[in-house]
Amino acid sequence: MHDDLNTLDLTTLSDDQLKKLIADGRAELDRREKKCKQEASARIKALAEAAGLAVTVKDKVQKRRGRPPKNRDQ
C-alpha cells in the first residue's frame, strides 16, 4: 500500500474521489486517535492500580463558552 500511496497522483482523481479519500483519511485518523487514547488510558489505570492508587482519566477538558474575558489593560 505504501508504494501505491507514493505513486498516487491526486491530480488524476475526480473531485468526488478526492473528497472520499479525504473523508476516509480523516475517519481513519479519528479511529487511530481514539484507539491510542483508550490504550493510554488503560496503561495509566494499570500503572496506578499496580501502585495501589485509584485514578479517573477524563477524555477532554470542557471548553468555556461565551465571550472571552475582557483585557484589563484596555
Coordinates of N, CA, C and O in Angstrom, one line a residue:
M1 N 0.8 -1.2 0.0 CA 0.0 0.0 0.0 C 0.9 1.3 0.0 O 0.5 2.2 -0.6
H2 N 2.0 1.2 0.7 CA 2.9 2.4 0.7 C 3.4 2.8 -0.7 O 3.5 3.9 -1.0
D3 N 3.6 1.8 -1.5 CA 4.1 2.1 -2.9 C 3.0 2.8 -3.6 O 3.2 3.7 -4.4
D4 N 1.7 2.3 -3.4 CA 0.6 2.9 -4.1 C 0.4 4.4 -3.7 O 0.1 5.3 -4.5
L5 N 0.6 4.6 -2.4 CA 0.4 5.9 -1.8 C 1.5 6.9 -2.4 O 1.2 8.1 -2.7
N6 N 2.7 6.4 -2.5 CA 3.8 7.2 -3.0 C 3.6 7.6 -4.5 O 4.1 8.6 -5.0
T7 N 2.9 6.7 -5.2 CA 2.7 7.0 -6.6 C 1.4 7.5 -7.0 O 1.0 7.7 -8.1
L8 N 0.5 7.7 -6.0 CA -0.8 8.2 -6.2 C -0.7 9.7 -6.7 O -0.2 10.5 -6.0
D9 N -1.3 9.9 -7.8 CA -1.3 11.2 -8.4 C -2.7 11.8 -8.1 O -3.7 11.5 -8.8
L10 N -2.8 12.7 -7.2 CA -4.0 13.3 -6.8 C -4.7 14.1 -7.9 O -5.9 14.3 -7.9
T11 N -3.9 14.6 -8.8 CA -4.5 15.4 -9.9 C -5.3 14.6 -10.8 O -6.1 15.1 -11.6
T12 N -5.2 13.2 -10.8 CA -5.9 12.4 -11.7 C -7.3 12.0 -11.1 O -8.1 11.5 -11.8
L13 N -7.5 12.3 -9.8 CA -8.7 11.9 -9.2 C -9.8 13.0 -9.5 O -9.5 14.2 -9.6
S14 N -11.1 12.5 -9.6 CA -12.2 13.4 -9.7 C -12.4 14.1 -8.4 O -11.9 13.7 -7.3
D15 N -13.2 15.1 -8.4 CA -13.5 15.9 -7.1 C -14.1 14.9 -6.1 O -13.8 14.9 -4.9
D16 N -15.1 14.1 -6.6 CA -15.8 13.2 -5.7 C -14.8 12.1 -5.1 O -14.8 11.8 -3.9
Q17 N -13.9 11.6 -5.9 CA -12.9 10.7 -5.4 C -12.0 11.3 -4.4 O -11.6 10.7 -3.4
L18 N -11.6 12.5 -4.7 CA -10.7 13.2 -3.8 C -11.4 13.5 -2.4 O -10.8 13.3 -1.4
K19 N -12.6 13.9 -2.5 CA -13.4 14.2 -1.3 C -13.5 12.9 -0.5 O -13.4 12.9 0.8
K20 N -13.8 11.8 -1.1 CA -13.9 10.5 -0.4 C -12.6 10.1 0.2 O -12.6 9.6 1.3
L21 N -11.5 10.3 -0.5 CA -10.2 9.9 0.0 C -9.9 10.8 1.3 O -9.4 10.3 2.3
I22 N -10.2 12.1 1.2 CA -10.0 12.9 2.4 C -10.9 12.5 3.6 O -10.4 12.4 4.7
A23 N -12.2 12.2 3.3 CA -13.1 11.8 4.3 C -12.6 10.5 4.9 O -12.7 10.3 6.2
D24 N -12.2 9.5 4.1 CA -11.7 8.2 4.6 C -10.5 8.4 5.4 O -10.3 7.8 6.5
G25 N -9.6 9.3 5.0 CA -8.4 9.6 5.7 C -8.7 10.2 7.1 O -8.1 9.8 8.1
R26 N -9.6 11.1 7.1 CA -10.0 11.7 8.4 C -10.6 10.7 9.4 O -10.3 10.7 10.6
A27 N -11.4 9.9 8.8 CA -12.1 8.8 9.6 C -11.1 7.9 10.2 O -11.2 7.5 11.4
E28 N -10.1 7.5 9.4 CA -9.0 6.6 9.9 C -8.2 7.2 11.0 O -7.9 6.6 12.0
L29 N -7.9 8.5 10.8 CA -7.1 9.2 11.8 C -7.9 9.3 13.1 O -7.3 9.2 14.2
D30 N -9.2 9.6 13.0 CA -10.1 9.7 14.2 C -10.1 8.3 14.9 O -10.0 8.2 16.1
R31 N -10.2 7.2 14.1 CA -10.2 5.9 14.7 C -8.9 5.6 15.4 O -8.9 5.1 16.6
R32 N -7.8 5.9 14.8 CA -6.5 5.7 15.4 C -6.3 6.5 16.7 O -5.7 6.1 17.7
E33 N -6.7 7.8 16.6 CA -6.6 8.7 17.8 C -7.4 8.1 19.0 O -6.9 8.1 20.1
K34 N -8.6 7.6 18.7 CA -9.5 7.1 19.7 C -8.8 5.8 20.3 O -8.8 5.7 21.6
K35 N -8.3 5.0 19.5 CA -7.6 3.7 19.9 C -6.4 4.1 20.8 O -6.2 3.5 21.8
C36 N -5.6 5.0 20.4 CA -4.4 5.5 21.1 C -4.8 6.0 22.5 O -4.1 5.6 23.5
K37 N -5.9 6.8 22.6 CA -6.3 7.3 23.8 C -6.8 6.2 24.8 O -6.5 6.2 26.0
Q38 N -7.5 5.2 24.2 CA -8.0 4.1 25.0 C -6.8 3.3 25.6 O -6.9 2.9 26.7
E39 N -5.8 3.1 24.7 CA -4.7 2.3 25.2 C -3.9 3.1 26.2 O -3.5 2.5 27.2
A40 N -3.7 4.4 26.1 CA -3.0 5.2 27.0 C -3.8 5.2 28.4 O -3.2 5.1 29.4
S41 N -5.1 5.3 28.3 CA -5.9 5.3 29.5 C -5.8 4.0 30.2 O -5.7 4.0 31.5
A42 N -5.8 2.9 29.5 CA -5.7 1.6 30.1 C -4.3 1.4 30.8 O -4.2 0.9 31.9
R43 N -3.2 1.9 30.1 CA -1.9 1.8 30.7 C -1.8 2.7 32.0 O -1.2 2.3 33.0
I44 N -2.4 3.8 32.0 CA -2.4 4.7 33.1 C -3.1 4.1 34.3 O -2.6 4.0 35.4
K45 N -4.3 3.5 34.0 CA -5.0 2.9 35.1 C -4.3 1.6 35.6 O -4.3 1.4 36.8
A46 N -3.6 0.9 34.7 CA -2.9 -0.3 35.2 C -1.7 0.1 36.1 O -1.4 -0.5 37.1
L47 N -1.0 1.1 35.7 CA 0.1 1.6 36.5 C -0.3 2.1 37.8 O 0.3 1.8 38.9
A48 N -1.4 2.9 37.9 CA -2.0 3.4 39.1 C -2.4 2.2 40.0 O -2.1 2.2 41.2
E49 N -3.1 1.2 39.4 CA -3.5 0.1 40.2 C -2.4 -0.7 40.8 O -2.4 -1.1 42.0
A50 N -1.3 -0.8 40.0 CA -0.1 -1.5 40.5 C 0.5 -0.8 41.7 O 1.1 -1.5 42.5
A51 N 0.4 0.5 41.7 CA 0.9 1.3 42.8 C -0.1 1.5 43.9 O 0.2 2.2 44.9
G52 N -1.2 0.9 43.8 CA -2.2 1.0 44.9 C -3.0 2.3 44.8 O -3.5 2.7 45.8
L53 N -3.1 2.9 43.7 CA -3.8 4.2 43.5 C -5.0 3.9 42.7 O -5.1 3.0 41.8
A54 N -6.0 4.8 42.9 CA -7.2 4.8 42.0 C -7.2 6.1 41.2 O -7.0 7.2 41.8
V55 N -7.4 6.0 39.9 CA -7.4 7.2 39.1 C -8.6 7.2 38.2 O -9.2 6.2 37.9
T56 N -9.0 8.4 37.8 CA -10.0 8.6 36.8 C -9.4 9.4 35.6 O -8.8 10.4 35.9
V57 N -9.5 8.9 34.4 CA -9.0 9.5 33.3 C -10.1 10.2 32.5 O -11.0 9.5 32.1
K58 N -10.0 11.5 32.4 CA -11.1 12.3 31.7 C -10.7 12.4 30.2 O -9.5 12.6 29.9
D59 N -11.6 12.3 29.4 CA -11.4 12.4 27.9 C -10.9 13.8 27.5 O -9.9 13.9 26.9
K60 N -11.8 14.8 27.8 CA -11.4 16.1 27.3 C -11.8 17.1 28.4 O -12.7 16.9 29.2
V61 N -11.1 18.2 28.4 CA -11.4 19.3 29.3 C -12.6 20.1 28.6 O -12.5 20.4 27.4
Q62 N -13.5 20.5 29.4 CA -14.7 21.3 28.9 C -14.2 22.6 28.5 O -13.5 23.3 29.2
K63 N -14.6 23.1 27.3 CA -14.3 24.4 26.8 C -15.3 25.4 27.4 O -16.4 25.1 27.5
R64 N -14.8 26.5 27.8 CA -15.7 27.6 28.3 C -16.4 28.2 27.1 O -15.8 28.5 26.1
R65 N -17.6 28.5 27.3 CA -18.4 29.1 26.3 C -18.7 30.6 26.7 O -18.6 31.0 27.8
G66 N -19.0 31.3 25.7 CA -19.3 32.7 25.9 C -18.2 33.6 25.5 O -17.3 33.2 24.8
R67 N -18.2 34.9 25.9 CA -17.3 35.8 25.5 C -15.9 35.6 26.2 O -15.9 35.2 27.4
P68 N -14.8 35.9 25.6 CA -13.6 35.8 26.3 C -13.5 36.9 27.3 O -14.2 37.9 27.3
P69 N -12.6 36.7 28.3 CA -12.5 37.8 29.4 C -12.0 39.1 28.8 O -11.2 39.1 27.9
K70 N -12.5 40.2 29.4 CA -12.0 41.5 29.0 C -10.6 41.7 29.4 O -10.2 41.3 30.4
N71 N -9.9 42.4 28.5 CA -8.5 42.7 28.8 C -8.5 43.9 29.7 O -9.0 45.0 29.4
R72 N -7.9 43.8 30.9 CA -7.9 44.9 31.9 C -7.1 46.1 31.5 O -7.2 47.2 32.0
D73 N -6.1 45.9 30.5 CA -5.3 47.0 30.1 C -6.0 48.0 29.1 O -5.5 49.1 28.9
Q74 N -7.1 47.6 28.6 CA -7.8 48.4 27.7 C -8.9 49.3 28.3 O -9.5 49.0 29.2

